[in-house]
Amino acid sequence: MDDLRRAVIERCESHPDRTRLTVALDDAVADLETLIDGFDGPLIELLEAVETTSDREVRDDVLRRVGAHVADGRTRFATDDLVELMDTNGFIELGLRSGLDAALVEISRQLGSTPPRSPTSASASLSTPSPNAHFSPFKT
């Protein structure tokens, strides 16, 4: 995202609305971070739950919920307007959508499930992300 910001500033250096353009970009980046945090916070909680339980039945249920959450994320990111806007920004190639999908396919692979060819929505009862969740495989 830093490269995108630099490209916008550089190419719009003499544009009369440069300040408004950079503020709008910063707002879009913040919204994107919120979108991604809204996905990976619950994912991290679920993965932590897998690691902390010794009950095989509970673990299997949580892994099922992880798979459903990943499938839902693939659908969300594949159809999200902000992700599309960032990918078609006209300044630099981001590959955001494909990068997010590749990361989620890899998570599915590591879980031992075959991700669907075309993402489908799946629902899972997920808790609110914990405030100390700090790792994100999707940080911008």
PDB file of C-alpha atoms in Angstrom:
ATOM      1  CA  MET A   1       0.000   0.000   0.000  1.00  0.00           C
ATOM      2  CA  ASP A   2       2.962   2.286   0.578  1.00  0.00           C
ATOM      3  CA  ASP A   3       3.953   1.858  -3.078  1.00  0.00           C
ATOM      4  CA  LEU A   4       0.435   2.800  -4.142  1.00  0.00           C
ATOM      5  CA  ARG A   5       0.490   5.898  -1.958  1.00  0.00           C
ATOM      6  CA  ARG A   6       3.880   6.958  -3.362  1.00  0.00           C
ATOM      7  CA  ALA A   7       2.637   6.423  -6.932  1.00  0.00           C
ATOM      8  CA  VAL A   8      -0.487   8.514  -6.319  1.00  0.00           C
ATOM      9  CA  ILE A   9       1.499  11.324  -4.722  1.00  0.00           C
ATOM     10  CA  GLU A  10       4.103  11.260  -7.495  1.00  0.00           C
ATOM     11  CA  ARG A  11       1.638  11.178 -10.398  1.00  0.00           C
ATOM     12  CA  CYS A  12      -0.701  13.734  -8.826  1.00  0.00           C
ATOM     13  CA  GLU A  13       2.060  16.083  -7.666  1.00  0.00           C
ATOM     14  CA  SER A  14       0.687  19.094  -9.522  1.00  0.00           C
ATOM     15  CA  HIS A  15      -2.992  18.124  -9.351  1.00  0.00           C
ATOM     16  CA  PRO A  16      -5.063  20.798  -7.557  1.00  0.00           C
ATOM     17  CA  ASP A  17      -6.928  18.124  -5.563  1.00  0.00           C
ATOM     18  CA  ARG A  18      -3.822  16.173  -4.557  1.00  0.00           C
ATOM     19  CA  THR A  19      -4.556  16.524  -0.851  1.00  0.00           C
ATOM     20  CA  ARG A  20      -8.124  15.275  -1.279  1.00  0.00           C
ATOM     21  CA  LEU A  21      -6.891  12.365  -3.400  1.00  0.00           C
ATOM     22  CA  THR A  22      -4.348  11.249  -0.810  1.00  0.00           C
ATOM     23  CA  VAL A  23      -6.882  11.596   2.001  1.00  0.00           C
ATOM     24  CA  ALA A  24      -9.345   9.463   0.000  1.00  0.00           C
ATOM     25  CA  LEU A  25      -6.617   6.870  -0.582  1.00  0.00           C
ATOM     26  CA  ASP A  26      -5.740   6.822   3.115  1.00  0.00           C
ATOM     27  CA  ASP A  27      -9.423   6.333   3.951  1.00  0.00           C
ATOM     28  CA  ALA A  28      -9.676   3.460   1.460  1.00  0.00           C
ATOM     29  CA  VAL A  29      -6.567   1.807   2.916  1.00  0.00           C
ATOM     30  CA  ALA A  30      -8.015   2.152   6.432  1.00  0.00           C
ATOM     31  CA  ASP A  31     -11.286   0.603   5.240  1.00  0.00           C
ATOM     32  CA  LEU A  32      -9.350  -2.244   3.621  1.00  0.00           C
ATOM     33  CA  GLU A  33      -7.438  -2.866   6.851  1.00  0.00           C
ATOM     34  CA  THR A  34     -10.747  -2.967   8.722  1.00  0.00           C
ATOM     35  CA  LEU A  35     -12.131  -5.460   6.199  1.00  0.00           C
ATOM     36  CA  ILE A  36      -9.095  -7.708   6.533  1.00  0.00           C
ATOM     37  CA  ASP A  37      -8.950  -7.377  10.323  1.00  0.00           C
ATOM     38  CA  GLY A  38     -12.627  -8.336  10.447  1.00  0.00           C
ATOM     39  CA  PHE A  39     -11.683 -11.570   8.725  1.00  0.00           C
ATOM     40  CA  ASP A  40      -8.385 -12.492  10.302  1.00  0.00           C
ATOM     41  CA  GLY A  41      -9.314 -11.638  13.904  1.00  0.00           C
ATOM     42  CA  PRO A  42     -11.894 -14.443  14.088  1.00  0.00           C
ATOM     43  CA  LEU A  43      -9.583 -16.718  12.076  1.00  0.00           C
ATOM     44  CA  ILE A  44      -6.801 -16.241  14.615  1.00  0.00           C
ATOM     45  CA  GLU A  45      -9.196 -16.930  17.484  1.00  0.00           C
ATOM     46  CA  LEU A  46     -10.370 -20.131  15.829  1.00  0.00           C
ATOM     47  CA  LEU A  47      -6.817 -21.305  15.161  1.00  0.00           C
ATOM     48  CA  GLU A  48      -5.860 -20.552  18.761  1.00  0.00           C
ATOM     49  CA  ALA A  49      -8.885 -22.593  19.896  1.00  0.00           C
ATOM     50  CA  VAL A  50      -7.662 -25.529  17.801  1.00  0.00           C
ATOM     51  CA  GLU A  51      -4.282 -25.387  19.524  1.00  0.00           C
ATOM     52  CA  THR A  52      -5.613 -25.044  23.053  1.00  0.00           C
ATOM     53  CA  THR A  53      -8.127 -27.881  23.108  1.00  0.00           C
ATOM     54  CA  SER A  54      -7.263 -31.486  23.816  1.00  0.00           C
ATOM     55  CA  ASP A  55     -10.781 -32.720  23.066  1.00  0.00           C
ATOM     56  CA  ARG A  56     -10.722 -34.305  19.596  1.00  0.00           C
ATOM     57  CA  GLU A  57     -14.439 -33.674  18.996  1.00  0.00           C
ATOM     58  CA  VAL A  58     -14.139 -29.986  19.894  1.00  0.00           C
ATOM     59  CA  ARG A  59     -11.003 -29.683  17.766  1.00  0.00           C
ATOM     60  CA  ASP A  60     -12.754 -31.222  14.757  1.00  0.00           C
ATOM     61  CA  ASP A  61     -15.691 -28.844  15.200  1.00  0.00           C
ATOM     62  CA  VAL A  62     -13.393 -25.818  15.400  1.00  0.00           C
ATOM     63  CA  LEU A  63     -11.467 -26.999  12.325  1.00  0.00           C
ATOM     64  CA  ARG A  64     -14.781 -27.280  10.472  1.00  0.00           C
ATOM     65  CA  ARG A  65     -15.528 -23.702  11.514  1.00  0.00           C
ATOM     66  CA  VAL A  66     -12.074 -22.593  10.315  1.00  0.00           C
ATOM     67  CA  GLY A  67     -12.779 -24.177   6.923  1.00  0.00           C
ATOM     68  CA  ALA A  68     -16.156 -22.474   6.715  1.00  0.00           C
ATOM     69  CA  HIS A  69     -14.624 -19.136   7.707  1.00  0.00           C
ATOM     70  CA  VAL A  70     -11.911 -19.484   5.057  1.00  0.00           C
ATOM     71  CA  ALA A  71     -14.498 -20.357   2.392  1.00  0.00           C
ATOM     72  CA  ASP A  72     -16.571 -17.351   3.444  1.00  0.00           C
ATOM     73  CA  GLY A  73     -13.472 -15.144   3.258  1.00  0.00           C
ATOM     74  CA  ARG A  74     -12.722 -16.326  -0.256  1.00  0.00           C
ATOM     75  CA  THR A  75     -16.246 -15.355  -1.281  1.00  0.00           C
ATOM     76  CA  ARG A  76     -16.112 -12.010   0.491  1.00  0.00           C
ATOM     77  CA  PHE A  77     -12.748 -10.991  -0.944  1.00  0.00           C
ATOM     78  CA  ALA A  78     -13.661 -12.246  -4.433  1.00  0.00           C
ATOM     79  CA  THR A  79     -16.725 -10.016  -4.550  1.00  0.00           C
ATOM     80  CA  ASP A  80     -15.772  -7.031  -2.384  1.00  0.00           C
ATOM     81  CA  ASP A  81     -16.002  -3.659  -4.153  1.00  0.00           C
ATOM     82  CA  LEU A  82     -13.134  -2.128  -2.165  1.00  0.00           C
ATOM     83  CA  VAL A  83     -10.791  -5.000  -3.032  1.00  0.00           C
ATOM     84  CA  GLU A  84     -11.788  -4.537  -6.688  1.00  0.00           C
ATOM     85  CA  LEU A  85     -11.211  -0.775  -6.489  1.00  0.00           C
ATOM     86  CA  MET A  86      -7.765  -1.231  -4.979  1.00  0.00           C
ATOM     87  CA  ASP A  87      -6.823  -3.832  -7.601  1.00  0.00           C
ATOM     88  CA  THR A  88      -7.916  -1.581 -10.486  1.00  0.00           C
ATOM     89  CA  ASN A  89      -6.389   1.596  -9.033  1.00  0.00           C
ATOM     90  CA  GLY A  90      -4.745   2.705 -12.305  1.00  0.00           C
ATOM     91  CA  PHE A  91      -1.405   3.473 -10.659  1.00  0.00           C
ATOM     92  CA  ILE A  92       0.285   0.171  -9.793  1.00  0.00           C
ATOM     93  CA  GLU A  93      -0.490  -3.534  -9.946  1.00  0.00           C
ATOM     94  CA  LEU A  94      -1.453  -4.808  -6.488  1.00  0.00           C
ATOM     95  CA  GLY A  95      -2.821  -8.296  -7.116  1.00  0.00           C
ATOM     96  CA  LEU A  96      -4.689  -7.949  -3.853  1.00  0.00           C
ATOM     97  CA  ARG A  97      -7.609 -10.208  -4.710  1.00  0.00           C
ATOM     98  CA  SER A  98      -5.411 -12.967  -6.118  1.00  0.00           C
ATOM     99  CA  GLY A  99      -2.989 -12.668  -3.205  1.00  0.00           C
ATOM    100  CA  LEU A 100      -5.758 -12.946  -0.627  1.00  0.00           C
ATOM    101  CA  ASP A 101      -7.274 -15.912  -2.436  1.00  0.00           C
ATOM    102  CA  ALA A 102      -3.902 -17.656  -2.720  1.00  0.00           C
ATOM    103  CA  ALA A 103      -3.342 -17.248   1.033  1.00  0.00           C
ATOM    104  CA  LEU A 104      -6.780 -18.678   1.800  1.00  0.00           C
ATOM    105  CA  VAL A 105      -6.271 -21.589  -0.602  1.00  0.00           C
ATOM    106  CA  GLU A 106      -3.004 -22.328   1.211  1.00  0.00           C
ATOM    107  CA  ILE A 107      -4.780 -22.297   4.578  1.00  0.00           C
ATOM    108  CA  SER A 108      -7.346 -24.722   3.156  1.00  0.00           C
ATOM    109  CA  ARG A 109      -4.553 -26.927   1.860  1.00  0.00           C
ATOM    110  CA  GLN A 110      -2.839 -26.959   5.244  1.00  0.00           C
ATOM    111  CA  LEU A 111      -6.122 -27.875   6.900  1.00  0.00           C
ATOM    112  CA  GLY A 112      -6.294 -30.839   4.553  1.00  0.00           C
ATOM    113  CA  SER A 113      -9.379 -29.705   2.703  1.00  0.00           C
ATOM    114  CA  THR A 114      -9.692 -29.047  -0.981  1.00  0.00           C
ATOM    115  CA  PRO A 115     -10.883 -25.483  -1.523  1.00  0.00           C
ATOM    116  CA  PRO A 116     -13.823 -25.094  -3.885  1.00  0.00           C
ATOM    117  CA  ARG A 117     -12.985 -23.944  -7.392  1.00  0.00           C
ATOM    118  CA  SER A 118     -15.503 -21.161  -7.086  1.00  0.00           C
ATOM    119  CA  PRO A 119     -15.786 -19.720  -3.556  1.00  0.00           C
ATOM    120  CA  THR A 120     -19.153 -20.253  -1.923  1.00  0.00           C
ATOM    121  CA  SER A 121     -20.574 -18.588   1.106  1.00  0.00           C
ATOM    122  CA  ALA A 122     -20.514 -20.539   4.300  1.00  0.00           C
ATOM    123  CA  SER A 123     -21.738 -19.453   7.683  1.00  0.00           C
ATOM    124  CA  ALA A 124     -20.163 -20.156  11.001  1.00  0.00           C
ATOM    125  CA  SER A 125     -20.846 -18.868  14.454  1.00  0.00           C
ATOM    126  CA  LEU A 126     -17.747 -16.805  15.182  1.00  0.00           C
ATOM    127  CA  SER A 127     -16.800 -14.762  18.177  1.00  0.00           C
ATOM    128  CA  THR A 128     -15.574 -11.191  18.171  1.00  0.00           C
ATOM    129  CA  PRO A 129     -11.827 -10.885  17.617  1.00  0.00           C
ATOM    130  CA  SER A 130      -9.761 -10.561  20.785  1.00  0.00           C
ATOM    131  CA  PRO A 131      -8.038  -7.202  21.248  1.00  0.00           C
ATOM    132  CA  ASN A 132      -4.641  -8.894  21.608  1.00  0.00           C
ATOM    133  CA  ALA A 133      -4.826 -10.607  18.209  1.00  0.00           C
ATOM    134  CA  HIS A 134      -1.732  -9.285  16.487  1.00  0.00           C
ATOM    135  CA  PHE A 135      -0.732 -11.695  13.740  1.00  0.00           C
ATOM    136  CA  SER A 136      -2.287 -11.384  10.333  1.00  0.00           C
ATOM    137  CA  PRO A 137      -1.314 -13.320   7.256  1.00  0.00           C
ATOM    138  CA  PHE A 138      -3.145 -10.620   5.289  1.00  0.00           C
ATOM    139  CA  LYS A 139      -1.735  -7.345   6.633  1.00  0.00           C
ATOM    140  CA  THR A 140      -1.479  -4.582   4.062  1.00  0.00           C
TER     141      THR A 140
END
